[in-house]
Coordinates of N, CA, C and O in Angstrom, one line a residue:
K1 N -6.9 -6.0 6.3 CA -5.7 -6.3 7.0 C -6.0 -6.7 8.5 O -5.1 -7.0 9.2
G2 N -7.3 -6.6 8.8 CA -7.7 -7.0 10.2 C -7.4 -6.0 11.2 O -7.3 -6.3 12.4
S3 N -7.2 -4.7 10.9 CA -6.9 -3.7 11.8 C -7.7 -2.4 11.5 O -8.0 -2.1 10.4
D4 N -8.1 -1.8 12.6 CA -8.9 -0.5 12.4 C -7.9 0.7 12.3 O -8.4 1.7 11.8
G5 N -6.7 0.5 12.7 CA -5.7 1.6 12.6 C -4.8 1.5 11.4 O -5.0 0.7 10.5
P6 N -3.8 2.4 11.5 CA -2.8 2.4 10.4 C -2.1 1.0 10.3 O -1.9 0.3 11.3
V7 N -1.7 0.7 9.1 CA -1.0 -0.6 8.8 C 0.3 -0.3 8.0 O 0.2 0.5 7.1
V8 N 1.3 -1.0 8.4 CA 2.6 -0.9 7.6 C 2.7 -2.2 6.9 O 2.9 -3.3 7.5
T9 N 2.7 -2.2 5.6 CA 2.9 -3.5 4.8 C 4.4 -3.6 4.6 O 5.2 -2.8 4.9
L10 N 4.8 -4.7 3.9 CA 6.2 -5.0 3.7 C 6.7 -4.4 2.3 O 7.8 -4.7 1.9
S11 N 5.9 -3.6 1.7 CA 6.2 -2.9 0.5 C 7.4 -1.9 0.8 O 7.3 -1.2 1.8
R12 N 8.4 -1.9 0.0 CA 9.6 -1.1 0.2 C 9.2 0.4 0.4 O 9.7 1.1 1.3
S13 N 8.2 0.9 -0.3 CA 7.8 2.3 -0.2 C 7.2 2.6 1.1 O 7.1 3.8 1.5
L14 N 6.7 1.6 1.8 CA 6.2 1.8 3.2 C 7.1 1.5 4.3 O 7.3 2.2 5.3
I15 N 7.8 0.4 4.1 CA 8.7 -0.1 5.2 C 9.9 0.7 5.4 O 10.3 1.0 6.6
V16 N 10.5 1.2 4.3 CA 11.7 2.0 4.5 C 11.5 3.3 5.2 O 12.2 3.6 6.2
P17 N 10.4 4.1 4.9 CA 10.2 5.3 5.7 C 9.8 4.9 7.1 O 10.1 5.7 8.0
F18 N 9.1 3.8 7.3 CA 8.7 3.4 8.7 C 10.0 3.2 9.5 O 10.1 3.7 10.6
L19 N 10.9 2.4 8.9 CA 12.2 2.2 9.6 C 13.0 3.5 9.8 O 13.8 3.6 10.8
Q20 N 12.8 4.4 8.9 CA 13.6 5.7 9.0 C 13.0 6.6 10.0 O 13.8 7.4 10.6
F21 N 11.7 6.6 10.2 CA 11.1 7.7 11.0 C 10.4 7.2 12.3 O 10.1 8.1 13.1
S22 N 10.2 6.0 12.4 CA 9.4 5.5 13.6 C 10.3 5.5 14.9 O 11.4 4.9 14.9
P23 N 9.9 6.3 15.9 CA 10.7 6.3 17.1 C 10.5 5.0 18.0 O 11.2 4.8 19.0
R24 N 9.6 4.1 17.6 CA 9.3 2.9 18.4 C 10.2 1.8 17.9 O 10.0 1.1 16.9
R25 N 11.3 1.6 18.7 CA 12.3 0.6 18.4 C 11.6 -0.8 18.4 O 12.0 -1.6 17.5
D26 N 10.7 -1.1 19.3 CA 10.1 -2.4 19.3 C 9.3 -2.7 18.0 O 9.4 -3.8 17.4
L27 N 8.6 -1.6 17.4 CA 7.9 -1.8 16.2 C 8.9 -1.9 15.0 O 8.6 -2.6 14.0
R28 N 10.0 -1.1 15.1 CA 11.0 -1.2 14.0 C 11.6 -2.6 13.9 O 11.7 -3.2 12.9
E29 N 11.8 -3.2 15.1 CA 12.4 -4.5 15.1 C 11.4 -5.5 14.5 O 11.8 -6.4 13.7
K30 N 10.1 -5.4 14.9 CA 9.1 -6.3 14.4 C 9.0 -6.2 12.9 O 8.9 -7.2 12.1
A31 N 8.9 -4.9 12.4 CA 8.8 -4.7 11.0 C 10.0 -5.2 10.2 O 9.9 -5.8 9.1
F32 N 11.2 -4.9 10.7 CA 12.4 -5.3 10.1 C 12.5 -6.9 10.0 O 12.8 -7.4 8.9
A33 N 12.1 -7.5 11.0 CA 12.1 -9.0 11.0 C 11.2 -9.6 10.0 O 11.5 -10.5 9.2
A34 N 10.0 -9.0 9.9 CA 9.0 -9.4 8.9 C 9.5 -9.1 7.5 O 9.3 -9.9 6.6
W35 N 10.1 -7.9 7.3 CA 10.6 -7.5 6.0 C 11.7 -8.4 5.5 O 11.7 -8.9 4.3
T36 N 12.6 -8.8 6.4 CA 13.8 -9.6 5.9 C 13.4 -11.1 5.8 O 14.2 -11.8 5.2
A37 N 12.3 -11.5 6.4 CA 11.8 -12.9 6.3 C 10.8 -13.1 5.2 O 10.3 -14.2 5.0
R38 N 10.4 -12.0 4.4 CA 9.4 -12.2 3.4 C 9.8 -13.2 2.4 O 10.9 -13.3 2.0
G39 N 8.9 -14.0 2.0 CA 9.1 -15.1 1.1 C 9.8 -16.3 1.7 O 10.1 -17.3 1.0
A40 N 10.0 -16.3 3.0 CA 10.7 -17.5 3.7 C 9.9 -17.9 5.0 O 10.6 -18.2 6.0
N41 N 8.6 -17.9 4.9 CA 7.8 -18.2 6.1 C 7.0 -19.4 6.0 O 6.1 -19.7 6.8
G42 N 7.3 -20.3 5.0 CA 6.5 -21.5 4.8 C 5.2 -21.2 4.1 O 4.9 -20.0 3.9
G43 N 4.5 -22.2 3.7 CA 3.2 -22.0 3.1 C 3.3 -21.6 1.6 O 4.4 -21.7 1.0
E44 N 2.2 -21.2 1.1 CA 2.1 -21.0 -0.4 C 2.9 -19.8 -0.9 O 3.2 -19.7 -2.1
T45 N 3.3 -18.9 0.0 CA 4.1 -17.7 -0.5 C 5.5 -17.9 -0.2 O 6.3 -17.0 -0.5
D46 N 6.0 -19.0 0.3 CA 7.4 -19.2 0.5 C 8.0 -19.6 -0.8 O 7.7 -20.5 -1.5
N47 N 9.0 -18.8 -1.2 CA 9.6 -19.0 -2.6 C 11.0 -19.5 -2.6 O 11.7 -19.5 -3.6
R48 N 11.4 -20.0 -1.4 CA 12.8 -20.6 -1.4 C 13.0 -21.8 -2.3 O 14.0 -21.9 -2.9
E49 N 12.0 -22.6 -2.4 CA 12.1 -23.8 -3.3 C 12.2 -23.3 -4.8 O 13.0 -23.9 -5.5
I50 N 11.4 -22.3 -5.1 CA 11.4 -21.8 -6.5 C 12.8 -21.2 -6.8 O 13.4 -21.4 -7.8
A51 N 13.3 -20.4 -5.8 CA 14.6 -19.8 -6.0 C 15.7 -20.8 -6.2 O 16.6 -20.7 -7.0
A52 N 15.7 -21.9 -5.4 CA 16.7 -23.0 -5.5 C 16.6 -23.6 -6.9 O 17.6 -23.9 -7.6
E53 N 15.3 -23.8 -7.4 CA 15.1 -24.4 -8.7 C 15.7 -23.5 -9.8 O 16.3 -23.9 -10.8
I54 N 15.4 -22.2 -9.7 CA 15.9 -21.2 -10.7 C 17.5 -21.3 -10.7 O 18.1 -21.3 -11.8
L55 N 18.1 -21.3 -9.5 CA 19.6 -21.4 -9.5 C 20.1 -22.6 -10.1 O 21.1 -22.6 -10.8
A56 N 19.4 -23.7 -9.8 CA 19.9 -25.0 -10.4 C 19.7 -25.0 -12.0 O 20.6 -25.5 -12.7
L57 N 18.6 -24.4 -12.5 CA 18.4 -24.3 -13.9 C 19.5 -23.4 -14.6 O 20.0 -23.7 -15.7
R58 N 19.8 -22.3 -13.9 CA 20.8 -21.4 -14.4 C 22.2 -22.1 -14.5 O 22.9 -22.0 -15.5
E59 N 22.5 -22.9 -13.5 CA 23.7 -23.6 -13.4 C 23.8 -24.6 -14.6 O 24.8 -24.8 -15.3
E60 N 22.6 -25.3 -14.7 CA 22.6 -26.4 -15.8 C 22.7 -25.7 -17.2 O 23.4 -26.3 -18.0
R61 N 22.1 -24.6 -17.4 CA 22.2 -23.9 -18.7 C 23.7 -23.5 -18.9 O 24.2 -23.7 -20.0
A62 N 24.3 -23.0 -17.9 CA 25.7 -22.6 -18.1 C 26.6 -23.8 -18.5 O 27.4 -23.7 -19.3
K63 N 26.4 -24.9 -17.8 CA 27.2 -26.1 -18.0 C 26.9 -26.6 -19.4 O 27.9 -27.0 -20.2
L64 N 25.6 -26.6 -19.9 CA 25.3 -27.1 -21.2 C 26.0 -26.2 -22.3 O 26.3 -26.7 -23.4
L65 N 26.2 -24.9 -22.0 CA 26.8 -24.0 -22.9 C 28.3 -24.0 -22.8 O 29.0 -23.2 -23.5
G66 N 28.9 -24.8 -21.9 CA 30.3 -25.0 -21.8 C 31.0 -24.0 -20.8 O 32.2 -23.9 -20.8
Y67 N 30.2 -23.4 -19.9 CA 30.8 -22.5 -18.9 C 31.0 -23.3 -17.6 O 30.3 -24.2 -17.3
A68 N 31.9 -22.9 -16.8 CA 32.2 -23.5 -15.5 C 31.1 -23.2 -14.5 O 30.8 -24.1 -13.6
S69 N 30.4 -22.1 -14.6 CA 29.4 -21.7 -13.7 C 28.5 -20.7 -14.3 O 28.8 -20.1 -15.4
F70 N 27.3 -20.4 -13.7 CA 26.4 -19.4 -14.2 C 27.1 -18.0 -14.2 O 26.9 -17.2 -15.1
A71 N 27.9 -17.8 -13.2 CA 28.6 -16.5 -13.1 C 29.5 -16.3 -14.3 O 29.6 -15.2 -14.9
D72 N 30.3 -17.4 -14.7 CA 31.1 -17.3 -15.8 C 30.3 -17.0 -17.1 O 30.7 -16.1 -17.9
Y73 N 29.2 -17.6 -17.2 CA 28.3 -17.4 -18.4 C 27.8 -16.0 -18.4 O 27.8 -15.3 -19.4
K74 N 27.3 -15.5 -17.3 CA 26.6 -14.2 -17.2 C 27.6 -13.1 -17.4 O 27.3 -12.0 -17.9
L75 N 28.8 -13.2 -16.9 CA 29.8 -12.1 -16.9 C 30.6 -12.0 -18.2 O 31.3 -11.0 -18.4
E76 N 30.5 -13.0 -19.0 CA 31.4 -13.0 -20.2 C 31.2 -11.7 -21.1 O 32.1 -11.2 -21.6
T77 N 29.9 -11.2 -21.2 CA 29.7 -10.0 -22.0 C 29.7 -8.8 -21.2 O 29.5 -7.7 -21.7
E78 N 30.0 -8.9 -19.9 CA 30.0 -7.7 -19.0 C 31.4 -7.1 -18.9 O 32.4 -7.8 -19.3
M79 N 31.5 -5.9 -18.3 CA 32.8 -5.3 -18.2 C 33.8 -6.1 -17.3 O 35.0 -6.2 -17.7
A80 N 33.3 -6.7 -16.3 CA 34.1 -7.5 -15.4 C 34.7 -8.8 -16.1 O 35.8 -9.2 -15.7
K81 N 33.9 -9.4 -16.9 CA 34.3 -10.6 -17.7 C 34.3 -11.9 -16.9 O 33.9 -12.9 -17.4
T82 N 34.9 -11.9 -15.7 CA 35.0 -13.1 -14.9 C 34.6 -13.0 -13.4 O 34.7 -11.9 -12.9
P83 N 34.2 -14.1 -12.8 CA 33.9 -14.0 -11.4 C 35.1 -13.5 -10.6 O 35.0 -12.8 -9.6
D84 N 36.3 -13.9 -11.0 CA 37.5 -13.5 -10.2 C 37.7 -12.0 -10.3 O 38.1 -11.4 -9.3
A85 N 37.4 -11.4 -11.4 CA 37.5 -9.9 -11.5 C 36.5 -9.2 -10.6 O 36.8 -8.2 -10.0
V86 N 35.3 -9.8 -10.6 CA 34.2 -9.2 -9.7 C 34.7 -9.4 -8.2 O 34.6 -8.4 -7.5
E87 N 35.2 -10.5 -7.9 CA 35.6 -10.7 -6.5 C 36.8 -9.8 -6.1 O 36.8 -9.2 -5.0
K88 N 37.7 -9.6 -7.1 CA 38.8 -8.6 -6.8 C 38.3 -7.2 -6.6 O 38.7 -6.5 -5.6
L89 N 37.3 -6.8 -7.4 CA 36.8 -5.5 -7.2 C 36.1 -5.4 -5.9 O 36.3 -4.4 -5.1
L90 N 35.3 -6.4 -5.5 CA 34.6 -6.3 -4.2 C 35.6 -6.3 -3.1 O 35.4 -5.6 -2.1
M91 N 36.6 -7.1 -3.2 CA 37.6 -7.1 -2.1 C 38.4 -5.8 -2.0 O 38.8 -5.4 -0.9
D92 N 38.6 -5.2 -3.1 CA 39.3 -3.9 -3.1 C 38.5 -2.8 -2.4 O 39.1 -1.9 -1.8
V93 N 37.2 -2.9 -2.5 CA 36.4 -1.9 -1.8 C 35.9 -2.3 -0.4 O 35.4 -1.5 0.4
W94 N 36.0 -3.6 -0.1 CA 35.4 -4.2 1.1 C 36.0 -3.6 2.4 O 35.3 -3.1 3.2
E95 N 37.3 -3.6 2.5 CA 38.0 -3.1 3.7 C 37.7 -1.6 4.0 O 37.2 -1.2 5.1
P96 N 37.8 -0.7 3.0 CA 37.5 0.7 3.2 C 36.0 0.9 3.5 O 35.6 1.7 4.4
A97 N 35.2 0.2 2.8 CA 33.7 0.3 3.0 C 33.3 -0.2 4.4 O 32.5 0.4 5.1
K98 N 33.9 -1.3 4.8 CA 33.7 -1.9 6.2 C 34.1 -0.9 7.2 O 33.4 -0.7 8.2
A99 N 35.3 -0.3 7.0 CA 35.9 0.6 8.0 C 34.9 1.8 8.2 O 34.6 2.3 9.3
Q100 N 34.4 2.3 7.1 CA 33.5 3.5 7.1 C 32.2 3.1 7.7 O 31.7 3.9 8.5
A101 N 31.7 1.9 7.4 CA 30.4 1.5 8.0 C 30.6 1.3 9.5 O 29.7 1.7 10.3
E102 N 31.8 0.9 10.0 CA 32.0 0.7 11.4 C 32.1 2.1 12.1 O 31.5 2.3 13.2
K103 N 32.7 3.1 11.4 CA 32.7 4.4 12.0 C 31.3 5.0 12.1 O 30.9 5.6 13.1
D104 N 30.5 4.8 11.0 CA 29.2 5.3 11.0 C 28.3 4.6 12.1 O 27.6 5.3 12.8
G105 N 28.5 3.3 12.2 CA 27.8 2.6 13.2 C 28.1 3.1 14.6 O 27.2 3.2 15.4
A106 N 29.4 3.4 14.9 CA 29.7 4.0 16.2 C 29.0 5.3 16.4 O 28.5 5.5 17.6
V107 N 28.9 6.1 15.4 CA 28.3 7.4 15.6 C 26.8 7.2 15.8 O 26.2 7.8 16.7
L108 N 26.2 6.3 15.1 CA 24.7 6.0 15.2 C 24.4 5.4 16.6 O 23.4 5.7 17.2
E109 N 25.3 4.5 17.0 CA 25.1 3.9 18.4 C 25.3 5.0 19.4 O 24.5 4.9 20.4
G110 N 26.1 6.0 19.2 CA 26.2 7.1 20.2 C 24.9 7.8 20.3 O 24.5 8.2 21.4
L111 N 24.3 8.1 19.1 CA 23.0 8.8 19.1 C 21.9 7.9 19.8 O 21.1 8.5 20.6
M112 N 22.0 6.6 19.6 CA 21.1 5.7 20.3 C 21.3 5.8 21.8 O 20.3 5.9 22.6
H113 N 22.5 5.8 22.3 CA 22.8 5.9 23.7 C 22.3 7.2 24.3 O 21.8 7.3 25.4
A114 N 22.5 8.3 23.5 CA 22.0 9.6 23.9 C 20.5 9.6 24.1 O 20.0 10.4 24.9
D115 N 19.8 8.7 23.4 CA 18.3 8.6 23.5 C 18.0 7.7 24.7 O 16.8 7.4 25.0
G116 N 19.0 7.2 25.5 CA 18.7 6.4 26.6 C 18.6 4.9 26.4 O 18.2 4.2 27.3
I117 N 19.0 4.5 25.2 CA 18.9 3.1 24.9 C 20.4 2.5 25.0 O 21.2 2.8 24.1
N118 N 20.6 1.8 26.1 CA 22.0 1.3 26.3 C 22.1 -0.1 25.8 O 22.2 -1.1 26.5
D119 N 22.1 -0.2 24.5 CA 22.1 -1.5 23.8 C 23.0 -1.3 22.6 O 23.4 -0.2 22.2
S120 N 23.3 -2.4 21.9 CA 24.1 -2.3 20.6 C 23.2 -1.9 19.5 O 22.0 -2.2 19.5
L121 N 23.7 -1.2 18.6 CA 23.0 -0.8 17.4 C 22.5 -2.0 16.6 O 23.4 -2.9 16.3
A122 N 21.3 -2.1 16.3 CA 20.7 -3.3 15.6 C 20.4 -2.9 14.2 O 20.2 -1.7 13.9
P123 N 20.2 -3.8 13.3 CA 19.8 -3.5 11.9 C 18.6 -2.6 11.8 O 18.5 -1.7 10.9
W124 N 17.6 -2.8 12.6 CA 16.4 -2.0 12.6 C 16.5 -0.6 13.2 O 15.7 0.2 13.1
D125 N 17.7 -0.4 13.8 CA 18.0 1.0 14.3 C 18.7 1.8 13.3 O 18.7 3.0 13.4
W126 N 19.4 1.2 12.3 CA 20.3 1.9 11.4 C 19.6 3.1 10.7 O 20.1 4.2 10.8
R127 N 18.5 2.8 10.0 CA 17.9 3.9 9.2 C 17.4 5.0 10.1 O 17.4 6.2 9.7
Y128 N 16.8 4.7 11.2 CA 16.3 5.7 12.2 C 17.4 6.6 12.6 O 17.2 7.8 12.6
Y129 N 18.5 6.1 13.1 CA 19.5 6.9 13.6 C 20.3 7.6 12.5 O 20.9 8.7 12.7
A130 N 20.4 7.0 11.3 CA 21.0 7.6 10.2 C 20.2 8.9 9.8 O 20.8 9.9 9.5
E131 N 18.9 8.8 9.9 CA 18.0 9.9 9.6 C 18.2 11.0 10.7 O 18.3 12.2 10.4
K132 N 18.3 10.6 12.0 CA 18.6 11.6 13.0 C 19.9 12.3 12.8 O 20.0 13.5 13.0
R133 N 20.9 11.5 12.4 CA 22.2 12.1 12.2 C 22.2 13.1 11.0 O 22.8 14.1 11.1
R134 N 21.6 12.6 9.9 CA 21.5 13.5 8.7 C 20.8 14.8 9.1 O 21.3 15.9 8.7
K135 N 19.7 14.7 9.9 CA 19.0 15.9 10.3 C 19.9 16.8 11.2 O 19.9 18.0 11.0
A136 N 20.6 16.2 12.1 CA 21.5 17.0 13.0 C 22.7 17.6 12.3 O 23.0 18.8 12.5
E137 N 23.3 16.8 11.4 CA 24.5 17.3 10.7 C 24.3 18.2 9.6 O 25.1 19.1 9.2
H138 N 23.2 18.0 8.9 CA 22.9 18.7 7.6 C 21.6 19.6 7.6 O 21.4 20.3 6.7
D139 N 20.8 19.4 8.7 CA 19.5 20.1 8.8 C 18.8 20.1 7.5 O 18.3 21.1 7.0
L140 N 18.7 18.9 6.9 CA 18.1 18.7 5.6 C 16.8 18.0 5.8 O 16.8 16.9 6.3
D141 N 15.7 18.6 5.4 CA 14.4 18.0 5.5 C 14.0 17.4 4.2 O 13.7 18.2 3.2
E142 N 13.9 16.1 4.1 CA 13.6 15.4 2.8 C 12.2 15.9 2.3 O 12.1 16.1 1.1
A143 N 11.3 16.1 3.2 CA 9.9 16.6 2.7 C 10.0 17.9 2.1 O 9.2 18.2 1.2
A144 N 10.9 18.8 2.6 CA 11.0 20.1 2.0 C 11.6 20.1 0.6 O 11.4 21.0 -0.2
L145 N 12.4 19.0 0.3 CA 13.0 18.9 -1.0 C 12.0 18.3 -2.1 O 12.2 18.6 -3.3
K146 N 11.1 17.5 -1.6 CA 10.2 16.8 -2.6 C 9.6 17.7 -3.6 O 9.5 17.3 -4.8
P147 N 9.1 18.9 -3.3 CA 8.4 19.7 -4.3 C 9.4 20.1 -5.5 O 9.0 20.4 -6.6
Y148 N 10.7 20.1 -5.2 CA 11.7 20.4 -6.2 C 12.1 19.2 -7.0 O 12.8 19.3 -8.0
L149 N 11.7 18.0 -6.6 CA 12.1 16.8 -7.3 C 10.9 16.1 -7.9 O 10.8 14.8 -7.8
Q150 N 10.0 16.8 -8.4 CA 8.8 16.2 -9.0 C 9.2 15.3 -10.2 O 10.1 15.7 -11.0
L151 N 8.5 14.2 -10.4 CA 8.9 13.3 -11.5 C 8.9 14.0 -12.9 O 9.9 13.8 -13.6
D152 N 7.9 14.7 -13.2 CA 7.9 15.4 -14.5 C 9.0 16.3 -14.7 O 9.6 16.4 -15.8
R153 N 9.4 17.0 -13.7 CA 10.5 18.0 -13.8 C 11.8 17.2 -13.9 O 12.8 17.7 -14.5
M154 N 12.0 16.1 -13.2 CA 13.2 15.3 -13.2 C 13.4 14.7 -14.6 O 14.5 14.7 -15.2
I155 N 12.3 14.2 -15.2 CA 12.4 13.7 -16.6 C 12.7 14.8 -17.6 O 13.6 14.6 -18.4
E156 N 12.1 15.9 -17.4 CA 12.4 17.1 -18.3 C 13.9 17.5 -18.1 O 14.6 17.7 -19.1
A157 N 14.4 17.5 -16.9 CA 15.8 17.8 -16.6 C 16.8 16.8 -17.3 O 17.8 17.2 -17.8
S158 N 16.4 15.5 -17.2 CA 17.3 14.5 -17.8 C 17.4 14.7 -19.3 O 18.5 14.5 -19.9
F159 N 16.3 15.0 -20.0 CA 16.3 15.2 -21.4 C 17.1 16.5 -21.7 O 17.9 16.5 -22.7
A160 N 16.9 17.5 -20.9 CA 17.7 18.8 -21.2 C 19.2 18.5 -21.0 O 20.0 19.0 -21.7
C161 N 19.5 17.7 -20.0 CA 20.9 17.4 -19.7 C 21.5 16.6 -20.9 O 22.6 16.9 -21.4
A162 N 20.8 15.6 -21.4 CA 21.2 14.8 -22.6 C 21.4 15.8 -23.8 O 22.3 15.6 -24.6
N163 N 20.6 16.8 -23.9 CA 20.7 17.7 -25.0 C 22.0 18.6 -24.9 O 22.7 18.7 -25.8
R164 N 22.2 19.1 -23.7 CA 23.4 19.9 -23.4 C 24.7 19.1 -23.5 O 25.7 19.6 -24.1
L165 N 24.7 17.9 -23.0 CA 25.9 17.2 -23.0 C 26.2 16.5 -24.3 O 27.4 16.5 -24.7
F166 N 25.2 16.0 -25.0 CA 25.5 15.1 -26.2 C 24.8 15.6 -27.4 O 24.9 15.0 -28.5
G167 N 24.0 16.8 -27.3 CA 23.4 17.3 -28.5 C 22.2 16.5 -28.9 O 21.7 16.6 -30.0
L168 N 21.7 15.6 -28.1 CA 20.5 14.8 -28.4 C 19.2 15.6 -28.3 O 19.1 16.4 -27.4
E169 N 18.3 15.3 -29.2 CA 17.0 16.0 -29.1 C 15.9 14.9 -29.1 O 16.1 13.9 -29.8
F170 N 14.9 15.2 -28.4 CA 13.8 14.2 -28.2 C 12.5 14.9 -28.6 O 12.3 16.0 -28.2
A171 N 11.7 14.1 -29.3 CA 10.3 14.6 -29.6 C 9.4 13.4 -29.6 O 9.8 12.3 -29.9
P172 N 8.1 13.6 -29.2 CA 7.2 12.5 -29.2 C 6.9 12.0 -30.6 O 6.9 12.8 -31.5
L173 N 6.6 10.7 -30.7 CA 6.3 10.1 -32.0 C 4.8 9.9 -32.0 O 4.2 9.5 -31.0
D174 N 4.2 10.2 -33.2 CA 2.8 10.0 -33.4 C 2.6 8.7 -34.2 O 2.7 8.7 -35.4
V175 N 2.5 7.6 -33.4 CA 2.4 6.3 -34.1 C 1.1 5.6 -33.8 O 0.5 5.8 -32.8

């Protein structure tokens, strides 16, 4: 990677914790900008043209099959059934969700101001100050929980839950 020190790549498993825990606002901004621009920087890894082609082909397929749009085609077998039903659901939750996000944003911006940063809350600040808020309000340390949420134990718990709730039993197959 051309560096002798630590490197943060744009992999979600690295970038999200970096945005959540790094106290360096300048680095969070730089990392966030790179993360949100991935695939759209020109050159051989720019996939915007491919995405546009995929969308055009989806639309063409839907029209060939007699649908007004790809959304109409895709949603026919789903619970929502139509794009209008999806839009109605989204609009039903939009105002309450937006109002809550604005309240949360005000609290997070207050935490940022308490840190001496007299600026507006930016997207690269959100995870960092949400983590500070969670820690302050709930004193919950994610790292302390991890030993209790090991993958093998979670899989075991999901099978046990399916057994208790639905009477399902699982056994490995020897094939």
